PDB file of C-alpha atoms in Angstrom:
ATOM      1  CA  MET A   1      19.117  18.207 181.648  1.00 83.00           C
ATOM      2  CA  SER A   2      19.381  15.561 178.930  1.00 84.00           C
ATOM      3  CA  TRP A   3      17.017  17.483 176.640  1.00 87.00           C
ATOM      4  CA  ILE A   4      18.875  20.723 177.276  1.00 87.00           C
ATOM      5  CA  ALA A   5      22.037  18.905 176.218  1.00 87.00           C
ATOM      6  CA  VAL A   6      20.720  17.587 172.896  1.00 93.00           C
ATOM      7  CA  VAL A   7      17.938  19.889 171.616  1.00 94.00           C
ATOM      8  CA  PRO A   8      20.158  22.890 170.660  1.00 93.00           C
ATOM      9  CA  PHE A   9      22.392  20.642 168.553  1.00 95.00           C
ATOM     10  CA  ALA A  10      19.440  18.868 166.965  1.00 95.00           C
ATOM     11  CA  GLY A  11      17.987  22.259 166.045  1.00 95.00           C
ATOM     12  CA  TRP A  12      21.340  23.370 164.675  1.00 96.00           C
ATOM     13  CA  ALA A  13      21.507  20.255 162.488  1.00 96.00           C
ATOM     14  CA  LEU A  14      17.974  20.772 161.188  1.00 95.00           C
ATOM     15  CA  VAL A  15      18.608  24.376 160.138  1.00 95.00           C
ATOM     16  CA  ARG A  16      22.040  23.574 158.678  1.00 95.00           C
ATOM     17  CA  LEU A  17      20.616  20.792 156.498  1.00 93.00           C
ATOM     18  CA  SER A  18      17.337  22.501 155.632  1.00 91.00           C
ATOM     19  CA  GLY A  19      18.497  24.549 152.633  1.00 87.00           C
ATOM     20  CA  PHE A  20      17.186  27.657 154.429  1.00 89.00           C
ATOM     21  CA  GLU A  21      19.458  30.259 156.017  1.00 90.00           C
ATOM     22  CA  PRO A  22      17.935  32.690 158.532  1.00 90.00           C
ATOM     23  CA  ASP A  23      19.518  36.095 159.101  1.00 86.00           C
ATOM     24  CA  TRP A  24      20.959  37.193 162.434  1.00 84.00           C
ATOM     25  CA  PRO A  25      22.081  35.509 164.582  1.00 89.00           C
ATOM     26  CA  TRP A  26      22.379  32.445 162.360  1.00 92.00           C
ATOM     27  CA  VAL A  27      24.726  33.893 159.704  1.00 93.00           C
ATOM     28  CA  PRO A  28      27.556  34.681 162.168  1.00 92.00           C
ATOM     29  CA  VAL A  29      26.831  31.627 164.342  1.00 93.00           C
ATOM     30  CA  VAL A  30      26.736  28.924 161.636  1.00 96.00           C
ATOM     31  CA  ALA A  31      30.451  29.507 160.990  1.00 96.00           C
ATOM     32  CA  PHE A  32      31.045  27.564 164.213  1.00 96.00           C
ATOM     33  CA  THR A  33      29.317  24.393 163.010  1.00 97.00           C
ATOM     34  CA  PRO A  34      32.488  22.268 163.510  1.00 97.00           C
ATOM     35  CA  TYR A  35      32.403  23.224 167.194  1.00 97.00           C
ATOM     36  CA  ALA A  36      28.683  22.390 167.336  1.00 96.00           C
ATOM     37  CA  ALA A  37      29.470  18.955 165.895  1.00 96.00           C
ATOM     38  CA  ALA A  38      31.911  18.348 168.754  1.00 96.00           C
ATOM     39  CA  GLY A  39      29.407  19.680 171.286  1.00 95.00           C
ATOM     40  CA  SER A  40      26.662  17.402 169.980  1.00 95.00           C
ATOM     41  CA  LEU A  41      28.802  14.403 170.849  1.00 93.00           C
ATOM     42  CA  ILE A  42      29.080  15.593 174.452  1.00 93.00           C
ATOM     43  CA  GLY A  43      25.326  16.171 174.635  1.00 92.00           C
ATOM     44  CA  MET A  44      24.584  12.706 173.280  1.00 92.00           C
ATOM     45  CA  VAL A  45      26.907  11.031 175.790  1.00 91.00           C
ATOM     46  CA  LEU A  46      25.324  12.971 178.659  1.00 88.00           C
ATOM     47  CA  ALA A  47      21.819  11.890 177.609  1.00 88.00           C
ATOM     48  CA  TRP A  48      22.839   8.236 177.601  1.00 88.00           C
ATOM     49  CA  VAL A  49      24.691   8.557 180.906  1.00 84.00           C
ATOM     50  CA  LEU A  50      21.458   9.923 182.392  1.00 83.00           C
ATOM     51  CA  ARG A  51      19.621   6.957 180.815  1.00 86.00           C
ATOM     52  CA  ARG A  52      17.252   9.105 178.818  1.00 86.00           C
ATOM     53  CA  ARG A  53      16.705   6.865 175.814  1.00 89.00           C
ATOM     54  CA  THR A  54      14.573   9.208 173.706  1.00 91.00           C
ATOM     55  CA  ALA A  55      16.884  12.161 174.272  1.00 90.00           C
ATOM     56  CA  GLY A  56      19.813   9.888 173.555  1.00 90.00           C
ATOM     57  CA  MET A  57      18.337   8.905 170.184  1.00 95.00           C
ATOM     58  CA  VAL A  58      17.823  12.559 169.301  1.00 94.00           C
ATOM     59  CA  GLY A  59      21.431  13.136 170.334  1.00 93.00           C
ATOM     60  CA  ILE A  60      22.632  10.354 168.043  1.00 95.00           C
ATOM     61  CA  ALA A  61      20.703  11.867 165.128  1.00 96.00           C
ATOM     62  CA  ALA A  62      22.318  15.274 165.766  1.00 96.00           C
ATOM     63  CA  VAL A  63      25.804  13.742 165.990  1.00 97.00           C
ATOM     64  CA  VAL A  64      25.346  11.844 162.739  1.00 97.00           C
ATOM     65  CA  ALA A  65      23.880  14.812 160.872  1.00 97.00           C
ATOM     66  CA  LEU A  66      26.531  17.294 161.983  1.00 97.00           C
ATOM     67  CA  GLY A  67      29.303  14.710 161.689  1.00 96.00           C
ATOM     68  CA  LEU A  68      28.421  13.920 158.074  1.00 96.00           C
ATOM     69  CA  THR A  69      28.438  17.652 157.363  1.00 96.00           C
ATOM     70  CA  VAL A  70      31.815  18.409 158.948  1.00 97.00           C
ATOM     71  CA  ALA A  71      33.937  15.233 158.965  1.00 97.00           C
ATOM     72  CA  PRO A  72      34.576  14.986 155.187  1.00 97.00           C
ATOM     73  CA  ARG A  73      36.631  18.183 155.385  1.00 97.00           C
ATOM     74  CA  ALA A  74      39.287  16.267 157.323  1.00 97.00           C
ATOM     75  CA  PHE A  75      39.768  13.693 154.545  1.00 97.00           C
ATOM     76  CA  ALA A  76      41.390  14.201 151.169  1.00 97.00           C
ATOM     77  CA  ASP A  77      39.259  13.864 148.037  1.00 95.00           C
ATOM     78  CA  GLY A  78      40.214  12.556 144.641  1.00 93.00           C
ATOM     79  CA  ASN A  79      40.968  14.760 141.648  1.00 96.00           C
ATOM     80  CA  PRO A  80      39.755  14.909 138.074  1.00 95.00           C
ATOM     81  CA  ALA A  81      42.171  14.007 135.313  1.00 94.00           C
ATOM     82  CA  ALA A  82      44.014  17.240 134.538  1.00 94.00           C
ATOM     83  CA  ASN A  83      47.113  17.401 132.348  1.00 93.00           C
ATOM     84  CA  GLY A  84      47.528  21.140 131.916  1.00 94.00           C
ATOM     85  CA  PRO A  85      50.031  23.552 133.441  1.00 95.00           C
ATOM     86  CA  VAL A  86      50.325  24.144 137.190  1.00 96.00           C
ATOM     87  CA  LEU A  87      49.050  27.357 138.759  1.00 97.00           C
ATOM     88  CA  ARG A  88      50.212  28.407 142.233  1.00 98.00           C
ATOM     89  CA  VAL A  89      47.975  30.854 144.105  1.00 98.00           C
ATOM     90  CA  LEU A  90      48.545  32.894 147.285  1.00 98.00           C
ATOM     91  CA  ALA A  91      45.818  35.000 148.933  1.00 98.00           C
ATOM     92  CA  ALA A  92      46.276  37.415 151.834  1.00 98.00           C
ATOM     93  CA  ASN A  93      44.065  39.853 153.723  1.00 98.00           C
ATOM     94  CA  LEU A  94      46.268  42.806 154.734  1.00 98.00           C
ATOM     95  CA  MET A  95      43.981  44.129 157.525  1.00 97.00           C
ATOM     96  CA  VAL A  96      43.557  47.671 156.210  1.00 97.00           C
ATOM     97  CA  GLY A  97      47.054  47.581 154.739  1.00 97.00           C
ATOM     98  CA  GLN A  98      48.792  46.927 158.068  1.00 97.00           C
ATOM     99  CA  ALA A  99      50.253  43.478 157.288  1.00 98.00           C
ATOM    100  CA  ASP A 100      54.024  43.102 157.465  1.00 97.00           C
ATOM    101  CA  THR A 101      55.397  44.006 154.028  1.00 98.00           C
ATOM    102  CA  GLY A 102      58.714  42.226 154.523  1.00 97.00           C
ATOM    103  CA  ARG A 103      57.046  39.012 155.686  1.00 97.00           C
ATOM    104  CA  LEU A 104      54.611  39.041 152.753  1.00 98.00           C
ATOM    105  CA  MET A 105      57.498  39.453 150.332  1.00 98.00           C
ATOM    106  CA  ALA A 106      59.256  36.547 152.078  1.00 98.00           C
ATOM    107  CA  LEU A 107      56.136  34.429 151.560  1.00 98.00           C
ATOM    108  CA  VAL A 108      56.128  35.334 147.872  1.00 98.00           C
ATOM    109  CA  ASP A 109      59.761  34.221 147.637  1.00 97.00           C
ATOM    110  CA  GLN A 110      59.004  31.067 149.618  1.00 97.00           C
ATOM    111  CA  VAL A 111      55.946  29.697 147.809  1.00 98.00           C
ATOM    112  CA  ARG A 112      56.644  31.263 144.388  1.00 98.00           C
ATOM    113  CA  PRO A 113      53.023  32.006 143.449  1.00 98.00           C
ATOM    114  CA  ASP A 114      51.967  32.566 139.870  1.00 98.00           C
ATOM    115  CA  VAL A 115      49.041  34.576 141.230  1.00 98.00           C
ATOM    116  CA  LEU A 116      48.727  36.719 144.361  1.00 98.00           C
ATOM    117  CA  THR A 117      45.334  38.086 145.427  1.00 98.00           C
ATOM    118  CA  LEU A 118      45.241  40.778 148.084  1.00 98.00           C
ATOM    119  CA  GLN A 119      42.340  42.074 150.166  1.00 98.00           C
ATOM    120  CA  GLU A 120      42.074  45.249 152.271  1.00 98.00           C
ATOM    121  CA  LEU A 121      44.768  46.753 150.057  1.00 98.00           C
ATOM    122  CA  THR A 122      45.228  50.446 150.782  1.00 98.00           C
ATOM    123  CA  PRO A 123      47.113  52.882 148.514  1.00 98.00           C
ATOM    124  CA  LYS A 124      49.928  53.151 151.064  1.00 98.00           C
ATOM    125  CA  ALA A 125      50.227  49.364 151.388  1.00 98.00           C
ATOM    126  CA  MET A 126      50.423  49.020 147.620  1.00 98.00           C
ATOM    127  CA  LEU A 127      53.205  51.589 147.444  1.00 98.00           C
ATOM    128  CA  ARG A 128      55.174  49.735 150.151  1.00 98.00           C
ATOM    129  CA  LEU A 129      54.776  46.365 148.427  1.00 98.00           C
ATOM    130  CA  GLU A 130      55.769  47.660 145.024  1.00 97.00           C
ATOM    131  CA  ALA A 131      58.711  49.552 146.513  1.00 98.00           C
ATOM    132  CA  ALA A 132      59.776  46.230 148.083  1.00 98.00           C
ATOM    133  CA  GLY A 133      59.892  44.615 144.644  1.00 97.00           C
ATOM    134  CA  LEU A 134      56.499  42.952 144.238  1.00 98.00           C
ATOM    135  CA  ARG A 135      56.176  44.092 140.621  1.00 97.00           C
ATOM    136  CA  GLU A 136      59.590  42.651 139.844  1.00 97.00           C
ATOM    137  CA  THR A 137      58.462  39.190 140.948  1.00 97.00           C
ATOM    138  CA  LEU A 138      54.849  39.478 139.753  1.00 98.00           C
ATOM    139  CA  PRO A 139      55.023  42.097 136.993  1.00 98.00           C
ATOM    140  CA  HIS A 140      51.402  41.999 135.858  1.00 98.00           C
ATOM    141  CA  ALA A 141      48.698  43.499 138.049  1.00 98.00           C
ATOM    142  CA  VAL A 142      45.100  44.644 138.251  1.00 98.00           C
ATOM    143  CA  THR A 143      44.922  46.841 141.337  1.00 98.00           C
ATOM    144  CA  ARG A 144      41.984  48.514 143.063  1.00 97.00           C
ATOM    145  CA  PRO A 145      43.501  50.038 146.230  1.00 97.00           C
ATOM    146  CA  LEU A 146      41.134  51.947 148.492  1.00 96.00           C
ATOM    147  CA  PRO A 147      41.378  53.552 151.924  1.00 95.00           C
ATOM    148  CA  GLY A 148      39.835  51.319 154.564  1.00 94.00           C
ATOM    149  CA  VAL A 149      38.849  47.701 154.029  1.00 95.00           C
ATOM    150  CA  GLY A 150      37.515  47.723 150.463  1.00 95.00           C
ATOM    151  CA  GLY A 151      40.673  47.581 148.315  1.00 97.00           C
ATOM    152  CA  SER A 152      41.835  44.494 146.431  1.00 98.00           C
ATOM    153  CA  ALA A 153      44.243  43.399 143.721  1.00 98.00           C
ATOM    154  CA  VAL A 154      45.449  40.554 141.532  1.00 98.00           C
ATOM    155  CA  TYR A 155      49.188  40.247 140.817  1.00 98.00           C
ATOM    156  CA  ALA A 156      50.600  37.603 138.456  1.00 98.00           C
ATOM    157  CA  ARG A 157      53.658  36.297 136.632  1.00 97.00           C
ATOM    158  CA  HIS A 158      51.701  36.078 133.417  1.00 97.00           C
ATOM    159  CA  PRO A 159      49.763  38.730 131.462  1.00 98.00           C
ATOM    160  CA  LEU A 160      46.478  39.948 132.927  1.00 98.00           C
ATOM    161  CA  THR A 161      43.497  41.672 131.384  1.00 97.00           C
ATOM    162  CA  ALA A 162      41.328  43.629 133.796  1.00 97.00           C
ATOM    163  CA  GLY A 163      37.792  42.422 134.333  1.00 96.00           C
ATOM    164  CA  GLU A 164      34.850  44.336 135.771  1.00 94.00           C
ATOM    165  CA  THR A 165      35.353  44.920 139.487  1.00 95.00           C
ATOM    166  CA  ILE A 166      32.609  43.629 141.764  1.00 95.00           C
ATOM    167  CA  GLN A 167      31.716  46.687 143.821  1.00 91.00           C
ATOM    168  CA  LEU A 168      29.126  46.513 146.584  1.00 86.00           C
ATOM    169  CA  GLY A 169      29.119  49.179 149.233  1.00 81.00           C
ATOM    170  CA  ALA A 170      32.670  49.960 150.345  1.00 85.00           C
ATOM    171  CA  PHE A 171      33.979  46.567 149.249  1.00 90.00           C
ATOM    172  CA  GLY A 172      35.634  45.953 145.872  1.00 92.00           C
ATOM    173  CA  GLN A 173      36.587  42.546 144.483  1.00 97.00           C
ATOM    174  CA  ALA A 174      39.170  42.834 141.696  1.00 98.00           C
ATOM    175  CA  ARG A 175      38.796  40.550 138.661  1.00 98.00           C
ATOM    176  CA  ALA A 176      41.369  39.732 136.000  1.00 98.00           C
ATOM    177  CA  TRP A 177      41.793  37.313 133.106  1.00 98.00           C
ATOM    178  CA  LEU A 178      45.142  35.522 133.178  1.00 98.00           C
ATOM    179  CA  ALA A 179      46.717  34.355 129.908  1.00 97.00           C
ATOM    180  CA  HIS A 180      48.816  31.346 130.878  1.00 93.00           C
ATOM    181  CA  PRO A 181      51.791  30.637 128.569  1.00 92.00           C
ATOM    182  CA  GLY A 182      50.507  27.061 128.351  1.00 89.00           C
ATOM    183  CA  GLY A 183      47.508  28.391 126.450  1.00 89.00           C
ATOM    184  CA  ALA A 184      44.860  28.435 129.170  1.00 92.00           C
ATOM    185  CA  ARG A 185      42.740  31.481 129.947  1.00 96.00           C
ATOM    186  CA  VAL A 186      41.656  31.710 133.589  1.00 98.00           C
ATOM    187  CA  GLU A 187      39.602  34.328 135.376  1.00 98.00           C
ATOM    188  CA  ILE A 188      41.024  35.246 138.791  1.00 98.00           C
ATOM    189  CA  VAL A 189      38.892  36.976 141.424  1.00 98.00           C
ATOM    190  CA  SER A 190      40.311  38.553 144.579  1.00 98.00           C
ATOM    191  CA  VAL A 191      37.372  37.748 146.829  1.00 98.00           C
ATOM    192  CA  HIS A 192      36.268  39.991 149.689  1.00 97.00           C
ATOM    193  CA  PRO A 193      32.546  40.488 150.304  1.00 96.00           C
ATOM    194  CA  CYS A 194      31.726  42.555 153.347  1.00 94.00           C
ATOM    195  CA  ALA A 195      31.627  40.761 156.685  1.00 91.00           C
ATOM    196  CA  PRO A 196      28.228  39.714 158.046  1.00 89.00           C
ATOM    197  CA  LYS A 197      26.990  42.060 160.721  1.00 80.00           C
ATOM    198  CA  ARG A 198      26.265  40.835 164.222  1.00 72.00           C
ATOM    199  CA  THR A 199      22.705  42.123 164.044  1.00 74.00           C
ATOM    200  CA  GLY A 200      20.042  42.633 161.402  1.00 74.00           C
ATOM    201  CA  ARG A 201      19.879  41.504 157.796  1.00 74.00           C
ATOM    202  CA  GLN A 202      22.968  40.816 155.685  1.00 82.00           C
ATOM    203  CA  PRO A 203      22.343  42.300 152.181  1.00 86.00           C
ATOM    204  CA  CYS A 204      25.926  43.471 151.614  1.00 89.00           C
ATOM    205  CA  TRP A 205      27.417  40.122 152.661  1.00 93.00           C
ATOM    206  CA  GLN A 206      24.869  38.080 150.711  1.00 92.00           C
ATOM    207  CA  GLY A 207      25.143  40.338 147.671  1.00 94.00           C
ATOM    208  CA  GLY A 208      28.936  40.187 147.626  1.00 95.00           C
ATOM    209  CA  LEU A 209      28.877  36.383 147.541  1.00 96.00           C
ATOM    210  CA  ASP A 210      26.017  36.207 145.038  1.00 96.00           C
ATOM    211  CA  ALA A 211      27.913  38.531 142.684  1.00 96.00           C
ATOM    212  CA  LEU A 212      30.842  36.111 142.363  1.00 97.00           C
ATOM    213  CA  PRO A 213      30.912  34.347 138.980  1.00 97.00           C
ATOM    214  CA  ARG A 214      29.387  30.885 138.961  1.00 97.00           C
ATOM    215  CA  GLY A 215      31.398  27.860 137.889  1.00 96.00           C
ATOM    216  CA  GLY A 216      31.215  26.154 134.505  1.00 90.00           C
ATOM    217  CA  GLY A 217      32.080  27.604 131.123  1.00 89.00           C
ATOM    218  CA  GLU A 218      35.327  29.581 131.313  1.00 95.00           C
ATOM    219  CA  LEU A 219      37.971  28.431 133.775  1.00 97.00           C
ATOM    220  CA  ARG A 220      37.870  30.434 136.990  1.00 98.00           C
ATOM    221  CA  LEU A 221      39.683  30.554 140.296  1.00 98.00           C
ATOM    222  CA  LEU A 222      38.382  32.525 143.281  1.00 98.00           C
ATOM    223  CA  ALA A 223      40.814  33.309 146.095  1.00 98.00           C
ATOM    224  CA  GLY A 224      40.669  35.464 149.176  1.00 98.00           C
ATOM    225  CA  ASP A 225      38.645  36.354 152.254  1.00 98.00           C
ATOM    226  CA  PHE A 226      35.115  35.087 151.627  1.00 98.00           C
ATOM    227  CA  ASN A 227      33.869  36.017 155.105  1.00 97.00           C
ATOM    228  CA  ALA A 228      32.055  32.685 154.882  1.00 97.00           C
ATOM    229  CA  THR A 229      32.714  29.068 155.761  1.00 98.00           C
ATOM    230  CA  LEU A 230      31.608  25.903 154.001  1.00 98.00           C
ATOM    231  CA  ASP A 231      28.566  25.921 156.288  1.00 97.00           C
ATOM    232  CA  HIS A 232      27.095  29.139 154.881  1.00 97.00           C
ATOM    233  CA  LEU A 233      24.376  28.581 152.297  1.00 96.00           C
ATOM    234  CA  PRO A 234      25.687  31.113 149.692  1.00 96.00           C
ATOM    235  CA  MET A 235      29.073  29.395 149.885  1.00 97.00           C
ATOM    236  CA  ARG A 236      27.532  25.960 149.394  1.00 97.00           C
ATOM    237  CA  GLU A 237      25.554  27.243 146.413  1.00 97.00           C
ATOM    238  CA  LEU A 238      28.707  28.749 144.908  1.00 98.00           C
ATOM    239  CA  LEU A 239      30.561  25.443 145.271  1.00 98.00           C
ATOM    240  CA  ALA A 240      27.641  23.538 143.762  1.00 97.00           C
ATOM    241  CA  SER A 241      27.834  25.719 140.643  1.00 97.00           C
ATOM    242  CA  GLY A 242      31.153  24.124 139.673  1.00 97.00           C
ATOM    243  CA  TYR A 243      33.944  24.791 142.175  1.00 98.00           C
ATOM    244  CA  ARG A 244      35.884  22.802 144.762  1.00 98.00           C
ATOM    245  CA  ASP A 245      37.424  24.225 147.922  1.00 98.00           C
ATOM    246  CA  ALA A 246      41.178  23.515 147.837  1.00 98.00           C
ATOM    247  CA  ALA A 247      41.422  23.024 151.611  1.00 98.00           C
ATOM    248  CA  ASP A 248      38.521  20.572 151.588  1.00 98.00           C
ATOM    249  CA  VAL A 249      40.017  18.630 148.676  1.00 98.00           C
ATOM    250  CA  MET A 250      43.320  18.241 150.541  1.00 98.00           C
ATOM    251  CA  GLY A 251      41.659  17.194 153.821  1.00 98.00           C
ATOM    252  CA  ARG A 252      42.495  20.507 155.530  1.00 98.00           C
ATOM    253  CA  GLY A 253      39.057  22.041 155.478  1.00 97.00           C
ATOM    254  CA  LEU A 254      38.902  22.407 159.262  1.00 97.00           C
ATOM    255  CA  THR A 255      42.071  24.508 159.483  1.00 97.00           C
ATOM    256  CA  ALA A 256      41.168  27.972 160.770  1.00 97.00           C
ATOM    257  CA  THR A 257      42.219  31.053 158.828  1.00 97.00           C
ATOM    258  CA  TRP A 258      40.687  33.727 161.128  1.00 96.00           C
ATOM    259  CA  PRO A 259      41.129  35.286 163.625  1.00 93.00           C
ATOM    260  CA  GLN A 260      44.872  35.297 164.047  1.00 88.00           C
ATOM    261  CA  ALA A 261      45.820  36.624 167.488  1.00 76.00           C
ATOM    262  CA  LEU A 262      47.241  40.145 167.521  1.00 70.00           C
ATOM    263  CA  GLY A 263      49.413  40.638 170.567  1.00 61.00           C
ATOM    264  CA  ARG A 264      47.568  39.600 173.720  1.00 56.00           C
ATOM    265  CA  THR A 265      44.092  40.483 172.517  1.00 58.00           C
ATOM    266  CA  LEU A 266      41.332  37.974 173.231  1.00 55.00           C
ATOM    267  CA  ARG A 267      40.147  36.167 170.116  1.00 65.00           C
ATOM    268  CA  SER A 268      37.197  33.944 169.291  1.00 73.00           C
ATOM    269  CA  PRO A 269      37.601  30.298 168.254  1.00 86.00           C
ATOM    270  CA  GLY A 270      39.081  30.039 164.778  1.00 94.00           C
ATOM    271  CA  VAL A 271      37.022  29.500 161.635  1.00 97.00           C
ATOM    272  CA  ALA A 272      37.932  28.884 157.988  1.00 98.00           C
ATOM    273  CA  ILE A 273      36.762  31.943 156.016  1.00 98.00           C
ATOM    274  CA  ASP A 274      39.721  32.347 153.618  1.00 98.00           C
ATOM    275  CA  HIS A 275      39.547  30.001 150.649  1.00 98.00           C
ATOM    276  CA  VAL A 276      40.838  29.107 147.229  1.00 98.00           C
ATOM    277  CA  LEU A 277      37.975  27.839 145.083  1.00 98.00           C
ATOM    278  CA  ALA A 278      39.164  26.042 141.967  1.00 98.00           C
ATOM    279  CA  ASP A 279      37.079  25.155 138.948  1.00 98.00           C
ATOM    280  CA  SER A 280      35.906  21.567 139.417  1.00 97.00           C
ATOM    281  CA  ARG A 281      37.880  20.549 136.310  1.00 97.00           C
ATOM    282  CA  MET A 282      41.156  21.534 138.002  1.00 98.00           C
ATOM    283  CA  ALA A 283      43.203  19.096 140.078  1.00 98.00           C
ATOM    284  CA  VAL A 284      44.198  20.437 143.505  1.00 98.00           C
ATOM    285  CA  ARG A 285      47.758  19.402 144.360  1.00 97.00           C
ATOM    286  CA  ASP A 286      48.486  21.378 147.535  1.00 98.00           C
ATOM    287  CA  PHE A 287      46.920  23.660 150.137  1.00 98.00           C
ATOM    288  CA  ARG A 288      48.557  25.436 153.055  1.00 98.00           C
ATOM    289  CA  VAL A 289      47.691  28.023 155.701  1.00 98.00           C
ATOM    290  CA  LEU A 290      50.644  30.347 156.238  1.00 98.00           C
ATOM    291  CA  GLU A 291      51.697  33.039 158.715  1.00 95.00           C
ATOM    292  CA  LEU A 292      51.748  36.804 158.250  1.00 97.00           C
ATOM    293  CA  ARG A 293      52.339  39.339 161.006  1.00 95.00           C
ATOM    294  CA  HIS A 294      50.145  42.365 161.762  1.00 95.00           C
ATOM    295  CA  THR A 295      46.970  41.000 160.232  1.00 96.00           C
ATOM    296  CA  ASP A 296      44.084  39.044 161.721  1.00 94.00           C
ATOM    297  CA  HIS A 297      43.979  36.526 158.837  1.00 96.00           C
ATOM    298  CA  TRP A 298      46.312  33.703 157.939  1.00 97.00           C
ATOM    299  CA  PRO A 299      47.192  33.737 154.221  1.00 98.00           C
ATOM    300  CA  VAL A 300      46.209  30.681 152.194  1.00 98.00           C
ATOM    301  CA  PHE A 301      48.158  28.997 149.393  1.00 98.00           C
ATOM    302  CA  ALA A 302      47.017  26.439 146.836  1.00 98.00           C
ATOM    303  CA  GLU A 303      48.554  24.700 143.861  1.00 98.00           C
ATOM    304  CA  VAL A 304      46.264  23.477 141.098  1.00 98.00           C
ATOM    305  CA  ARG A 305      46.743  21.800 137.746  1.00 97.00           C
ATOM    306  CA  LEU A 306      44.655  23.141 134.904  1.00 97.00           C
ATOM    307  CA  PRO A 307      42.705  20.764 132.655  1.00 95.00           C
TER     308      PRO A 307
END
């Protein structure tokens, strides 16, 4: 019993720290690493209660390994020196355009974003939002609405120049260059790679994350539904290229953003797959997870200061 309690978590820790990411079922499962970290503690305690010293030592190793991976997300990090203008960013997945238009407009009024990135933006949803006054508040836009789940957009207070859309399968990720009145030029990406499947290989998911621009060079900010947590290898590689996760920086990296309960439907334990990734030269000043009706994602908001 003691080995049954510790070996799965020890194996989880080994794969998570190995720098290798298997396909199914690991890609969907690794999103729940924070829960595995908590489970490893229970397994370790059980092994010691049963007085199985060797199993207990393996349990301790698993607890330490998974704890060091997960725990830093609950503590705020420092920031680089940044004296530029502030940029406020809101990202929302509209769940095939079904999200509550009035509530989203209320969020825009509440948090006053300079940039809004939208995912799963359908043509009808875009018409409703613009009829509700979105273009009056955020007059500049690069929009790629599509039927189904693949549409996306970037709205902003400041002028935008369209970039080349990342298109993989049915999923489009809108890109735009924002000209801030303070003089900065920042690329904004409305992130939405396809979700990893529950079986088989994940080329669409992997390709959608790999296609995102790496950090360094021009200032960039990636915001939206990444369909990945900080435990997925492509996400860790993206961060290592020169980004910081705003939630992690603010000590809120364990706050779930999906799935939001819809009515009385049964939902799985929450995971953090919606992110704002800021260039590592930017200072993160705020991060929040907000509420939006009729979608399965919680919107995310971040405030950053440009260098």
